[in-house]
mmCIF file of N, CA and C in Angstrom:
data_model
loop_
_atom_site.group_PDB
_atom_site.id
_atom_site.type_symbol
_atom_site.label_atom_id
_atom_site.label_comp_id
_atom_site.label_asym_id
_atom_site.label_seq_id
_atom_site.Cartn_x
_atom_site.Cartn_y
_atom_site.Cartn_z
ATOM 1 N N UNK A 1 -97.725 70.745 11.479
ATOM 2 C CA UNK A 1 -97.028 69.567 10.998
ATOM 3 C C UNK A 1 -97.763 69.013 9.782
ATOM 4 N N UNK A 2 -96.850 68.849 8.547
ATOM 5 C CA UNK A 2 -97.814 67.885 7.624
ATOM 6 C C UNK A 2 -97.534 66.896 7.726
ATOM 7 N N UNK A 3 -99.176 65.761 7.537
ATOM 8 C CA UNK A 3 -98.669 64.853 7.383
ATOM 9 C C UNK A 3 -99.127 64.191 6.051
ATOM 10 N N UNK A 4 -98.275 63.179 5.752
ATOM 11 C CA UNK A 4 -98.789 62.843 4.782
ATOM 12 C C UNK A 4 -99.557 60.939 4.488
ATOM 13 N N UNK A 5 -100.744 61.037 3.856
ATOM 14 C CA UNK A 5 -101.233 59.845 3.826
ATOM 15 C C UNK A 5 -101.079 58.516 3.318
ATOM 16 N N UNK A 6 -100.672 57.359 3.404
ATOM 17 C CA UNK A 6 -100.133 56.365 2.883
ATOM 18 C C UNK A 6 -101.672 55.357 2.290
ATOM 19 N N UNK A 7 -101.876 55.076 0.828
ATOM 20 C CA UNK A 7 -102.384 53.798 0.955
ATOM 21 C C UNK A 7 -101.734 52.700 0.208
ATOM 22 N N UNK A 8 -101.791 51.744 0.789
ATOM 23 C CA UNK A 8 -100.738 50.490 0.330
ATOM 24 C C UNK A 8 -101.008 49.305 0.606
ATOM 25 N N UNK A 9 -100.813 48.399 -0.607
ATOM 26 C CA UNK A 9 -100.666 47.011 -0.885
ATOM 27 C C UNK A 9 -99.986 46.265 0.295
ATOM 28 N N UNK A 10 -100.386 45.325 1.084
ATOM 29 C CA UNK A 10 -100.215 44.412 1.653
ATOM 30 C C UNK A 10 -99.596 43.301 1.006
ATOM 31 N N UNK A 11 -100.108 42.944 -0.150
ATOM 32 C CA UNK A 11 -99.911 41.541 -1.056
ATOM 33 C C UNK A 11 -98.756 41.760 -2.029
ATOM 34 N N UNK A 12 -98.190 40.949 -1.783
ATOM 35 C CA UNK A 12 -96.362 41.122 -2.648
ATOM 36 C C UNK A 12 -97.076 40.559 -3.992
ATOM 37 N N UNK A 13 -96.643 41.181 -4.846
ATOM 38 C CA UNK A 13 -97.074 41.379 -6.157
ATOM 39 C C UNK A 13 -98.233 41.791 -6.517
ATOM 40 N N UNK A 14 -98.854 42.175 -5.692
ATOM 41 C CA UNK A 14 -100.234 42.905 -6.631
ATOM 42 C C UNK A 14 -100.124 44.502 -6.476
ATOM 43 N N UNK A 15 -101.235 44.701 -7.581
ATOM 44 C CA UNK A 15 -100.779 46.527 -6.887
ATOM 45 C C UNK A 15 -102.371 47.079 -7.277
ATOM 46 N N UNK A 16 -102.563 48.542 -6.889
ATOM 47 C CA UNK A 16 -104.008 49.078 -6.364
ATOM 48 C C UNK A 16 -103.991 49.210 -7.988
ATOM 49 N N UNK A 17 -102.973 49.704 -9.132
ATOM 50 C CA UNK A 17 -103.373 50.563 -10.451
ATOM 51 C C UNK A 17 -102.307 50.779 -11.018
ATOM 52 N N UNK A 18 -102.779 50.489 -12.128
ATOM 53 C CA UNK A 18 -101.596 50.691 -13.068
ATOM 54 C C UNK A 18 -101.486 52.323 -13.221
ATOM 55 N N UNK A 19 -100.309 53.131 -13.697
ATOM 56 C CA UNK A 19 -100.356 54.551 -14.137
ATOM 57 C C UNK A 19 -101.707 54.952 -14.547
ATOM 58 N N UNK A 20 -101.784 54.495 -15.772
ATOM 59 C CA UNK A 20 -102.729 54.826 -16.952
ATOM 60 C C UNK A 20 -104.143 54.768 -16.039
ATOM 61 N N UNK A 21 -104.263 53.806 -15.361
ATOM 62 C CA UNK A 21 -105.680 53.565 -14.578
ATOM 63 C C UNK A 21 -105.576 54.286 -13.414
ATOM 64 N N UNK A 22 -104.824 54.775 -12.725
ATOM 65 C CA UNK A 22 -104.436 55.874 -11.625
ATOM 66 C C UNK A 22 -104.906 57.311 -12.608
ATOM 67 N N UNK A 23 -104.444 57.599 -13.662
ATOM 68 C CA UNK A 23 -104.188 59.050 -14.141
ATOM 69 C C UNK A 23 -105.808 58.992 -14.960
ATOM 70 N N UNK A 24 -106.456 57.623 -15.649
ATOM 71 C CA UNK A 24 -107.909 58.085 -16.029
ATOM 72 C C UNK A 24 -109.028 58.188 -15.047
ATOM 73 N N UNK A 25 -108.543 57.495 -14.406
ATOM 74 C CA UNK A 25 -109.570 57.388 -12.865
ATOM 75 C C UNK A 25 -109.596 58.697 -12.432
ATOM 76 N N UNK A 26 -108.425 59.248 -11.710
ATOM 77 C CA UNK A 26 -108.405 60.287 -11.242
ATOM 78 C C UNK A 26 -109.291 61.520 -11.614
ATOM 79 N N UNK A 27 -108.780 61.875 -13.438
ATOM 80 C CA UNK A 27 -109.234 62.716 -14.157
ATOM 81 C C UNK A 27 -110.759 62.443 -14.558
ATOM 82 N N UNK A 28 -111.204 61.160 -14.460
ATOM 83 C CA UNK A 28 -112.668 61.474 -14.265
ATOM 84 C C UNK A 28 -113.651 61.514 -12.738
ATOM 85 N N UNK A 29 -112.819 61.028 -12.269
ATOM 86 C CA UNK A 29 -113.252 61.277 -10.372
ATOM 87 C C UNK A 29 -113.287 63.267 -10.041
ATOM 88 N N UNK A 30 -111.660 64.010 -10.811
ATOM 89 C CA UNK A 30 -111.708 64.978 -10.402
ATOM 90 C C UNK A 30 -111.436 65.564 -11.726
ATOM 91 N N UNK A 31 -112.716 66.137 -12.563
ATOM 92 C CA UNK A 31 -112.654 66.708 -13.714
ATOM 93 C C UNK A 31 -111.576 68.110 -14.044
ATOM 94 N N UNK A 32 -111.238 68.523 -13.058
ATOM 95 C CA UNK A 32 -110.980 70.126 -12.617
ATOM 96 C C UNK A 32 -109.467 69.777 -12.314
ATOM 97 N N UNK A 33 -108.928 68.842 -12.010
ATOM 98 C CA UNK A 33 -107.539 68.474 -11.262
ATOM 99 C C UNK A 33 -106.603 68.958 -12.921
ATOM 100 N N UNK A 34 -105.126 68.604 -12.344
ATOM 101 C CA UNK A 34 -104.019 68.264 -13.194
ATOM 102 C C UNK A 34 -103.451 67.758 -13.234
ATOM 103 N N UNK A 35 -102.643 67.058 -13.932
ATOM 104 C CA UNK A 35 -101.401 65.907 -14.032
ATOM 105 C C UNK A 35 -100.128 66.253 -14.312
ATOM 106 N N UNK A 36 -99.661 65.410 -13.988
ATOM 107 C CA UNK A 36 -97.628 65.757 -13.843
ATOM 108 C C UNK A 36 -97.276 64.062 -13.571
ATOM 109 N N UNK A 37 -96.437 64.420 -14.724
ATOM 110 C CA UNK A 37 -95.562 63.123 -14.937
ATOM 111 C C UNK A 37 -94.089 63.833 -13.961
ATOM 112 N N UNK A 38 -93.705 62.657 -13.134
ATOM 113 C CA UNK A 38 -92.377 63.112 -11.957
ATOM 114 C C UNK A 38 -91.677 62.324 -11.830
ATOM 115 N N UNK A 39 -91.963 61.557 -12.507
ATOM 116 C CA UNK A 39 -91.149 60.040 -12.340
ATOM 117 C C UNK A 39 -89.240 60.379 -13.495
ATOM 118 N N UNK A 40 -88.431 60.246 -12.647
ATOM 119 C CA UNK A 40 -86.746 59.849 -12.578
ATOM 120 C C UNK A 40 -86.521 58.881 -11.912
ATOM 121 N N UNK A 41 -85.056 58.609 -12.269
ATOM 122 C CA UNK A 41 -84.026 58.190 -11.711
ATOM 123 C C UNK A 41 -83.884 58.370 -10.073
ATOM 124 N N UNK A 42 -84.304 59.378 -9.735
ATOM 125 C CA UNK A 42 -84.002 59.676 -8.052
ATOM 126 C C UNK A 42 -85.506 59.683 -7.308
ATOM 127 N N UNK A 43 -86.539 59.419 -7.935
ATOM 128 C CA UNK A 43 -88.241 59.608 -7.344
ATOM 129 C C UNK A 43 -88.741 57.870 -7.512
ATOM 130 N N UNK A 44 -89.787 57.707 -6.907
ATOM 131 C CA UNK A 44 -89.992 56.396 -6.732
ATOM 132 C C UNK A 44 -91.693 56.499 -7.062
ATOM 133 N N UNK A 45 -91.799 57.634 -7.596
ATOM 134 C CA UNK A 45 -92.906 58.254 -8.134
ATOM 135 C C UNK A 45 -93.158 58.485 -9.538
ATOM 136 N N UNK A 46 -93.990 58.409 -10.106
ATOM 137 C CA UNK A 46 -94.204 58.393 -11.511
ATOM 138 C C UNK A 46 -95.048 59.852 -11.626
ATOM 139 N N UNK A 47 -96.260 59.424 -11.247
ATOM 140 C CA UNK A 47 -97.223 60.418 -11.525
ATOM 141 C C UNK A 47 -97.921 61.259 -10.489
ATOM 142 N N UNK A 48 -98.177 62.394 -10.794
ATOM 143 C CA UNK A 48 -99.381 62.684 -9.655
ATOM 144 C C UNK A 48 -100.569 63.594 -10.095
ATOM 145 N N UNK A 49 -101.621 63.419 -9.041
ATOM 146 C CA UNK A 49 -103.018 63.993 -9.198
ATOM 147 C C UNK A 49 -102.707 65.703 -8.741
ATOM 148 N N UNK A 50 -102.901 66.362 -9.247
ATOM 149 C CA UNK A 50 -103.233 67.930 -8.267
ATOM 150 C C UNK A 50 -104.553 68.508 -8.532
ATOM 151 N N UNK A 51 -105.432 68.324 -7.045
ATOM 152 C CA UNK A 51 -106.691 68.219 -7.143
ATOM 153 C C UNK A 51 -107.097 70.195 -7.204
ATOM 154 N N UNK A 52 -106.243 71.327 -6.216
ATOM 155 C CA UNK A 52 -106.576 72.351 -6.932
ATOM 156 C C UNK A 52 -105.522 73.007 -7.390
ATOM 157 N N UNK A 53 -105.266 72.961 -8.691
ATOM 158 C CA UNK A 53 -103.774 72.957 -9.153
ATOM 159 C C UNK A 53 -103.577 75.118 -9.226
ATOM 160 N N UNK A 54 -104.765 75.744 -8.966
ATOM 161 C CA UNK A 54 -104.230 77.075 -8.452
ATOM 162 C C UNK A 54 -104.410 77.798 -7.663
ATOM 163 N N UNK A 55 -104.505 76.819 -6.379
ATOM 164 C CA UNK A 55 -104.338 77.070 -4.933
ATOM 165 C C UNK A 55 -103.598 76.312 -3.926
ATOM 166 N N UNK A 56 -103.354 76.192 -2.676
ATOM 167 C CA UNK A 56 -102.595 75.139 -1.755
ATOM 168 C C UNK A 56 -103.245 73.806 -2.195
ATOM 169 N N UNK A 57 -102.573 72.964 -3.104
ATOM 170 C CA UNK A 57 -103.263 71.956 -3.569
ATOM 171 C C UNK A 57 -102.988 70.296 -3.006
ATOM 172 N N UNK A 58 -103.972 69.546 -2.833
ATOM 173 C CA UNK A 58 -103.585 68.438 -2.114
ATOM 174 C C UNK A 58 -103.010 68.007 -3.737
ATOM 175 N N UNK A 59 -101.992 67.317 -3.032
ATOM 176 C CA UNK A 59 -101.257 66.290 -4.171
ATOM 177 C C UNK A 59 -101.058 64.399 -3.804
ATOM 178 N N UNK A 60 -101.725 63.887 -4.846
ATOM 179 C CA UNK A 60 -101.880 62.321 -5.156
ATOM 180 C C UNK A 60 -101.361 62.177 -5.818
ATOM 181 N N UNK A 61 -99.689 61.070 -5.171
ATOM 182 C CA UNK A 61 -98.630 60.494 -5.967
ATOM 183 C C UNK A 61 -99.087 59.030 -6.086
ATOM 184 N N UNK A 62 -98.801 58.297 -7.138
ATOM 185 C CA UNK A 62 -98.470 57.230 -7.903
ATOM 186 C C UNK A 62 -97.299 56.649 -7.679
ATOM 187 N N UNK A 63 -97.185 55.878 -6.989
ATOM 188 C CA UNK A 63 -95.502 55.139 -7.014
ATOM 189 C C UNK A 63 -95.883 53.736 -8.655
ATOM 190 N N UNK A 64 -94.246 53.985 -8.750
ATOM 191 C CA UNK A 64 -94.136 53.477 -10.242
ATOM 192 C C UNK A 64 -94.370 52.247 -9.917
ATOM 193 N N UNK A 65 -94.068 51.109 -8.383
ATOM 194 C CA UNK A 65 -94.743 50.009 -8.629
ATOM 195 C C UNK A 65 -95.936 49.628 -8.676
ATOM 196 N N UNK A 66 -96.991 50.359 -8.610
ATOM 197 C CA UNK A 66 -98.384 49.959 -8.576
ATOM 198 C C UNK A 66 -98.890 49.686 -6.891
ATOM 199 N N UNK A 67 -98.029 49.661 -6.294
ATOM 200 C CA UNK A 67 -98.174 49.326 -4.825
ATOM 201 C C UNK A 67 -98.084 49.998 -3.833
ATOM 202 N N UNK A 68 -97.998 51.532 -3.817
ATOM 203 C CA UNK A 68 -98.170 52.632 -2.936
ATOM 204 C C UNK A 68 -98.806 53.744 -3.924
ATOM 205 N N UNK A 69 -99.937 54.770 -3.170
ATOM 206 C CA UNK A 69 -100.523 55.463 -3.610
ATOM 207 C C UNK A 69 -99.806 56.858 -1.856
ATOM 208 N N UNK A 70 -99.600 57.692 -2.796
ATOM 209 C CA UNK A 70 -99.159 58.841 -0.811
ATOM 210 C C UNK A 70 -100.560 59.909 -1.149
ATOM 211 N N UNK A 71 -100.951 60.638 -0.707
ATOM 212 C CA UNK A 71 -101.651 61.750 -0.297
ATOM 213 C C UNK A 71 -100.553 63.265 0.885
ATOM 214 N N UNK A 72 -100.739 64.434 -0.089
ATOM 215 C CA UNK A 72 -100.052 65.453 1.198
ATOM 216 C C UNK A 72 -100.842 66.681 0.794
ATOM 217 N N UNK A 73 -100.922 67.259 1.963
ATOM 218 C CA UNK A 73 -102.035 68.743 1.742
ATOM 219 C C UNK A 73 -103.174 68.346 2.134
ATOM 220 N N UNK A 74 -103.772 67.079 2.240
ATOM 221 C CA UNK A 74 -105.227 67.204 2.727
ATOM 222 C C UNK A 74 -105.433 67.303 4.234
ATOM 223 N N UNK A 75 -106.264 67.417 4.651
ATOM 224 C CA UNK A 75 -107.209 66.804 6.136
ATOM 225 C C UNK A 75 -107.620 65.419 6.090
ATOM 226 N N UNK A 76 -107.441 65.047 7.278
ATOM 227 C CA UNK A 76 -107.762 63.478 7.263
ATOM 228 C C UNK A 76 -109.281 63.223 6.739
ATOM 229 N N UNK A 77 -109.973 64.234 6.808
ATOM 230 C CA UNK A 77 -111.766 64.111 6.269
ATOM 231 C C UNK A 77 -111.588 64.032 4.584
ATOM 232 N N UNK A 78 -110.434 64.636 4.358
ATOM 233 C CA UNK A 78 -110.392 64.861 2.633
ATOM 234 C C UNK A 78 -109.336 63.244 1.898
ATOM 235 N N UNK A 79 -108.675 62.793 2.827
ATOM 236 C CA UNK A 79 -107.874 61.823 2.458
ATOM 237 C C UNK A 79 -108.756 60.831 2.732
ATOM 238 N N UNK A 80 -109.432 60.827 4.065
ATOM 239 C CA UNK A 80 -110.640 59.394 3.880
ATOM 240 C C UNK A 80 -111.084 59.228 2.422
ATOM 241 N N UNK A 81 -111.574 60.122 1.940
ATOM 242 C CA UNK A 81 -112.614 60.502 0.808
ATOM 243 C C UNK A 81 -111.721 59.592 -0.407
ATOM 244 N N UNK A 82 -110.717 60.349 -0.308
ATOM 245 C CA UNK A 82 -109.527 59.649 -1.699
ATOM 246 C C UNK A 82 -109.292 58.421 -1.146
ATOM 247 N N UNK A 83 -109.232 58.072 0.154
ATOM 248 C CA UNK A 83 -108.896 56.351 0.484
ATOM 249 C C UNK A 83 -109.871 55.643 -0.178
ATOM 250 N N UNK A 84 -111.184 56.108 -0.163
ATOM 251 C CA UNK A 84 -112.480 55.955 -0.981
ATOM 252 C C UNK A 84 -112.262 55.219 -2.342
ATOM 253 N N UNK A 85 -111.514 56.202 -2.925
ATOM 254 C CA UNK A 85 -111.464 56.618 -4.022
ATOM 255 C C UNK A 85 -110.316 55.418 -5.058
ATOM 256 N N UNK A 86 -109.267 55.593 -4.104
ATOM 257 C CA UNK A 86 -108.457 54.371 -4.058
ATOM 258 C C UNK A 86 -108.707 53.348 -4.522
ATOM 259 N N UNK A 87 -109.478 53.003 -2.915
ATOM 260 C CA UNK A 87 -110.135 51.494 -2.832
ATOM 261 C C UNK A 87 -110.835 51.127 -4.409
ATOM 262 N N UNK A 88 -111.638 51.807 -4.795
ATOM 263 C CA UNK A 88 -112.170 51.742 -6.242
ATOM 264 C C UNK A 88 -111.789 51.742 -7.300
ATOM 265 N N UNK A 89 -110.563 52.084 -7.123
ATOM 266 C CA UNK A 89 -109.462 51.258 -7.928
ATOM 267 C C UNK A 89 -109.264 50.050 -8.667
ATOM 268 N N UNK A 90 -109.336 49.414 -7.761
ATOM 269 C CA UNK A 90 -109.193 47.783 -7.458
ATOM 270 C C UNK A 90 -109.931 47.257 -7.147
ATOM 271 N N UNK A 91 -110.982 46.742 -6.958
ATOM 272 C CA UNK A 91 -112.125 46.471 -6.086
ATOM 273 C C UNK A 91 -111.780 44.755 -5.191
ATOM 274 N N UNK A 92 -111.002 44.080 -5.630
ATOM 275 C CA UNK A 92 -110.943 43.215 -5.566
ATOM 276 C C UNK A 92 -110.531 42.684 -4.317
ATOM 277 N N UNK A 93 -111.650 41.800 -3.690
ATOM 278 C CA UNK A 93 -111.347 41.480 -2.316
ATOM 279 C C UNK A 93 -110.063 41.336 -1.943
ATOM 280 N N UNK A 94 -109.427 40.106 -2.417
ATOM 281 C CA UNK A 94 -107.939 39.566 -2.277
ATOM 282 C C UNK A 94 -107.316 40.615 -2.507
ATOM 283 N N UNK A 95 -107.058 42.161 -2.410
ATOM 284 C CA UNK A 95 -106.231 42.713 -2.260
ATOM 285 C C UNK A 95 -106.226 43.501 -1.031
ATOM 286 N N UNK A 96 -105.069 43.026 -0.136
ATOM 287 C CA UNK A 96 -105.131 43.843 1.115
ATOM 288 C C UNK A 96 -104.769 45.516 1.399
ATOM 289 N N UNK A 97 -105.819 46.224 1.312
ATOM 290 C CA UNK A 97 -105.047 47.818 1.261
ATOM 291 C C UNK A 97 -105.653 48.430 2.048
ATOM 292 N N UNK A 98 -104.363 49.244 2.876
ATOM 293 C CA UNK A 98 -104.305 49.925 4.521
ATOM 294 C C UNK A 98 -104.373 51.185 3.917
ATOM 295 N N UNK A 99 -104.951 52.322 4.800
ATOM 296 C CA UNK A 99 -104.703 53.557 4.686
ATOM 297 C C UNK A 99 -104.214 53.909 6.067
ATOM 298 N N UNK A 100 -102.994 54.369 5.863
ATOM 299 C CA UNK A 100 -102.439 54.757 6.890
ATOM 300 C C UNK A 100 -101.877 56.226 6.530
ATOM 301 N N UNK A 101 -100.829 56.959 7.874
ATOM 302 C CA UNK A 101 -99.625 57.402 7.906
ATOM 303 C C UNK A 101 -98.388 57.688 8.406
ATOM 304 N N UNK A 102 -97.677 58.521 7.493
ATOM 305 C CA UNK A 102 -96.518 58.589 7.430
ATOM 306 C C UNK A 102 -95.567 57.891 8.543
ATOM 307 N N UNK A 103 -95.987 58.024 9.865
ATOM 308 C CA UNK A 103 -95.359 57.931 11.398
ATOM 309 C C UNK A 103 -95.841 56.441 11.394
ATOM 310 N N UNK A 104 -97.228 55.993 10.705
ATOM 311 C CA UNK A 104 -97.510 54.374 10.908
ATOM 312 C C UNK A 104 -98.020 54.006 12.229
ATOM 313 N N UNK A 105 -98.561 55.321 13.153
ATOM 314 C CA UNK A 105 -99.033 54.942 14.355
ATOM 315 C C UNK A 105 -100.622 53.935 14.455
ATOM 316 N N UNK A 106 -100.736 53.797 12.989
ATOM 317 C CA UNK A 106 -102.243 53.105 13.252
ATOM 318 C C UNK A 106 -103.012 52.742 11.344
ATOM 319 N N UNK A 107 -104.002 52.693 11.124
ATOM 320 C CA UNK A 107 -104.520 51.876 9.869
ATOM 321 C C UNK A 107 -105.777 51.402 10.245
ATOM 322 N N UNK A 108 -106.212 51.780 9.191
ATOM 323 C CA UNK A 108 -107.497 51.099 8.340
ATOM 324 C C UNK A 108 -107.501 50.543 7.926
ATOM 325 N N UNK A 109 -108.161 48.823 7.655
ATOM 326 C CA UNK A 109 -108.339 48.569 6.046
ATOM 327 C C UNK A 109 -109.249 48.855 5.363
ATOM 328 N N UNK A 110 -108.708 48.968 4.296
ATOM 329 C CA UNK A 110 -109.724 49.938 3.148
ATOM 330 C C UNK A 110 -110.562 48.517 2.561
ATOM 331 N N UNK A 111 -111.327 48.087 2.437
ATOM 332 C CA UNK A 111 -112.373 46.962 2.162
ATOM 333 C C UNK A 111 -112.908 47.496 0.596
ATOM 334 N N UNK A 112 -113.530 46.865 0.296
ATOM 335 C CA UNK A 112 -114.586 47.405 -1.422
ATOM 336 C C UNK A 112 -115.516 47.798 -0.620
ATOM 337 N N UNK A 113 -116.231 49.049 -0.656
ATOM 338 C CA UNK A 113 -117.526 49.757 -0.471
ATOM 339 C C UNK A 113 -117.072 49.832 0.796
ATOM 340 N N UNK A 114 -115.998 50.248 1.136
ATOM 341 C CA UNK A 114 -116.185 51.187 2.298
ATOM 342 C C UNK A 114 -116.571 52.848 2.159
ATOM 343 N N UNK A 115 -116.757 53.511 3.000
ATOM 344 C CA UNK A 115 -117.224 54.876 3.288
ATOM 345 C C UNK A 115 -116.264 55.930 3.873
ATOM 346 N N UNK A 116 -116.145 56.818 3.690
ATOM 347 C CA UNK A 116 -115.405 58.201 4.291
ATOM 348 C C UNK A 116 -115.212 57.944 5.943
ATOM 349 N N UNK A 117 -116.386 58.121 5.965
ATOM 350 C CA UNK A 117 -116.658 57.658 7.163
ATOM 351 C C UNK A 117 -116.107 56.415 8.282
ATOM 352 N N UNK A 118 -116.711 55.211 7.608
ATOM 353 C CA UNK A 118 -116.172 54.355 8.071
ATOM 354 C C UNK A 118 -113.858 54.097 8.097
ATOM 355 N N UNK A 119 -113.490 55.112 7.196
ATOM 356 C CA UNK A 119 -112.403 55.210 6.952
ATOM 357 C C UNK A 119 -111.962 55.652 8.278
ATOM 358 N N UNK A 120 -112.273 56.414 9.024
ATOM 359 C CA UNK A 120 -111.888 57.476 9.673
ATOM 360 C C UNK A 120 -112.568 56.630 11.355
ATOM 361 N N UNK A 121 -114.033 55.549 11.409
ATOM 362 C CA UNK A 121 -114.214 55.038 12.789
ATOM 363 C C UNK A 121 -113.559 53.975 12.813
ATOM 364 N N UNK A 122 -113.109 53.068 11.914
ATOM 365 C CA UNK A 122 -111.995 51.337 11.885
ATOM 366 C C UNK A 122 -110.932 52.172 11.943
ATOM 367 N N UNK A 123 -110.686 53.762 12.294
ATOM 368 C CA UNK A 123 -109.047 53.097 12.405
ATOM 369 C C UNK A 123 -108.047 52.267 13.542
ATOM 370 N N UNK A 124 -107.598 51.763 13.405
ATOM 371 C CA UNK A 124 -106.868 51.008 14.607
ATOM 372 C C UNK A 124 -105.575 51.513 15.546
ATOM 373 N N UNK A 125 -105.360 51.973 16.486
ATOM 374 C CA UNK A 125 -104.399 52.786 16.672
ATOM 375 C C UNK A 125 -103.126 51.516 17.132
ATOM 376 N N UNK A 126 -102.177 52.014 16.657
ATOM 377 C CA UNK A 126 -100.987 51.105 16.459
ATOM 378 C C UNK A 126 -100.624 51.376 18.244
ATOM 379 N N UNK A 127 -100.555 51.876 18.920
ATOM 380 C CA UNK A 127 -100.277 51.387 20.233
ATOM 381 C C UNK A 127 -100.752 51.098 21.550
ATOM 382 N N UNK A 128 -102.136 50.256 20.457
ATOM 383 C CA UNK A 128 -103.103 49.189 21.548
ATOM 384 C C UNK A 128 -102.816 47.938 20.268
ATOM 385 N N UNK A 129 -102.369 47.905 19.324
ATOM 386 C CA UNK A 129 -102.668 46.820 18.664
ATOM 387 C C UNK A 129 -101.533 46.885 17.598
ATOM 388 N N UNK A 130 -100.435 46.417 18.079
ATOM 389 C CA UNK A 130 -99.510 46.516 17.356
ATOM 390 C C UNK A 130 -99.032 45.112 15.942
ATOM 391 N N UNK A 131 -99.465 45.850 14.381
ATOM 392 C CA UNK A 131 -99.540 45.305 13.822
ATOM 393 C C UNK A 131 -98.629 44.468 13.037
ATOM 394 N N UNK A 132 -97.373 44.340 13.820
ATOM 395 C CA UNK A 132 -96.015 42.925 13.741
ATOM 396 C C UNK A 132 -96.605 41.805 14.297
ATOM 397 N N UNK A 133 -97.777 42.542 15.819
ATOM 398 C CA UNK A 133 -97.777 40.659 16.335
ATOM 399 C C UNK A 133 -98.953 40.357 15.812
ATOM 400 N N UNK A 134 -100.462 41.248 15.198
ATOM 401 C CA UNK A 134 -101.157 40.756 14.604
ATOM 402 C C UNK A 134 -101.293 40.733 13.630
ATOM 403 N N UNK A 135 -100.735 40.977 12.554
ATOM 404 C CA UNK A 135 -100.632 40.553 11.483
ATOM 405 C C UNK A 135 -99.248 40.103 10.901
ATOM 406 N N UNK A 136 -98.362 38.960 11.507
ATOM 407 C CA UNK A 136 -97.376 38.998 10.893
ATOM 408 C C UNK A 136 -96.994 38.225 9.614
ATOM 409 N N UNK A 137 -98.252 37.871 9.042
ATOM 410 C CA UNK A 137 -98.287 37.467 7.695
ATOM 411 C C UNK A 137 -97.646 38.520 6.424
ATOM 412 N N UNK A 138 -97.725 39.987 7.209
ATOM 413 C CA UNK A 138 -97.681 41.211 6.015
ATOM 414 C C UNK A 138 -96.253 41.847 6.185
ATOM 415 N N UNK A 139 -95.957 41.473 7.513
ATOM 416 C CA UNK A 139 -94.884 41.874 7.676
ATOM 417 C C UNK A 139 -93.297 41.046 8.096
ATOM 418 N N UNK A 140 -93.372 39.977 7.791
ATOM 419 C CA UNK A 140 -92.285 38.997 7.900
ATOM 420 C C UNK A 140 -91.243 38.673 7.113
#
């Protein structure tokens, strides 16, 4: 089964990165990667990262609002790493950003100077702690 990794803005109007700061970041985080502009009319995607662009390559999409980043092809040890990576993005406390996925059974928050690691022991599993009744500030 693939799955694929979600990280995303909590806060209505802010977002993790602009394109331009998604696509220079990237390319100096992963010197070796490639880029692809994907963004139409029918995609909700602009850009993406392809970290080994000539093998089974994980791919890091860009949504055109600044407010979802997806991950597909990795291992959850390799998507912590980019949740990492993310987070550094933005650094900025006041921005709330979860790494989750696709199914939404559970989440992290991604904090400034968090770790791979720590990505992967905070996660919260969504059915001991279901996050409508505790957090319904994000979701109302």
């Amino acid at each position: 089964m693939d799955v694929s990794y979600l990280y995303s803005t909590l806060n209505s109007g802010l977002v993790i990165a602009d394109t331009d700061t998604f696509l220079s970041e990237g390319k100096r985080h992963w010197p070796d990667c490639k880029t692809r502009s994907v963004g139409s009319v029918d995609r909700e995607t602009d850009v993406e990262i392809l970290l080994d662009p000539d093998g089974a390559s994980t791919i890091i999409s860009h949504f055109s609002d600044g407010q979802l980043i997806s991950v597909d092809g990795a291992d959850l040890e390799e998507a912590a790493e980019i949740a990492v990576w993310v987070r550094s993005l933005n650094p900025d406390p006041s921005l709330v950003l979860w790494f989750t996925i696709d199914n939404f059974d559970g989440h992290t928050v991604l904090t400034p100077g968090i770790t791979p690691q720590q990505v992967i022991e905070q996660w919260v599993d969504h059915r001991e702690h279901d996050p409508y009744v505790e957090y319904p500030e994000y979701f109302s």
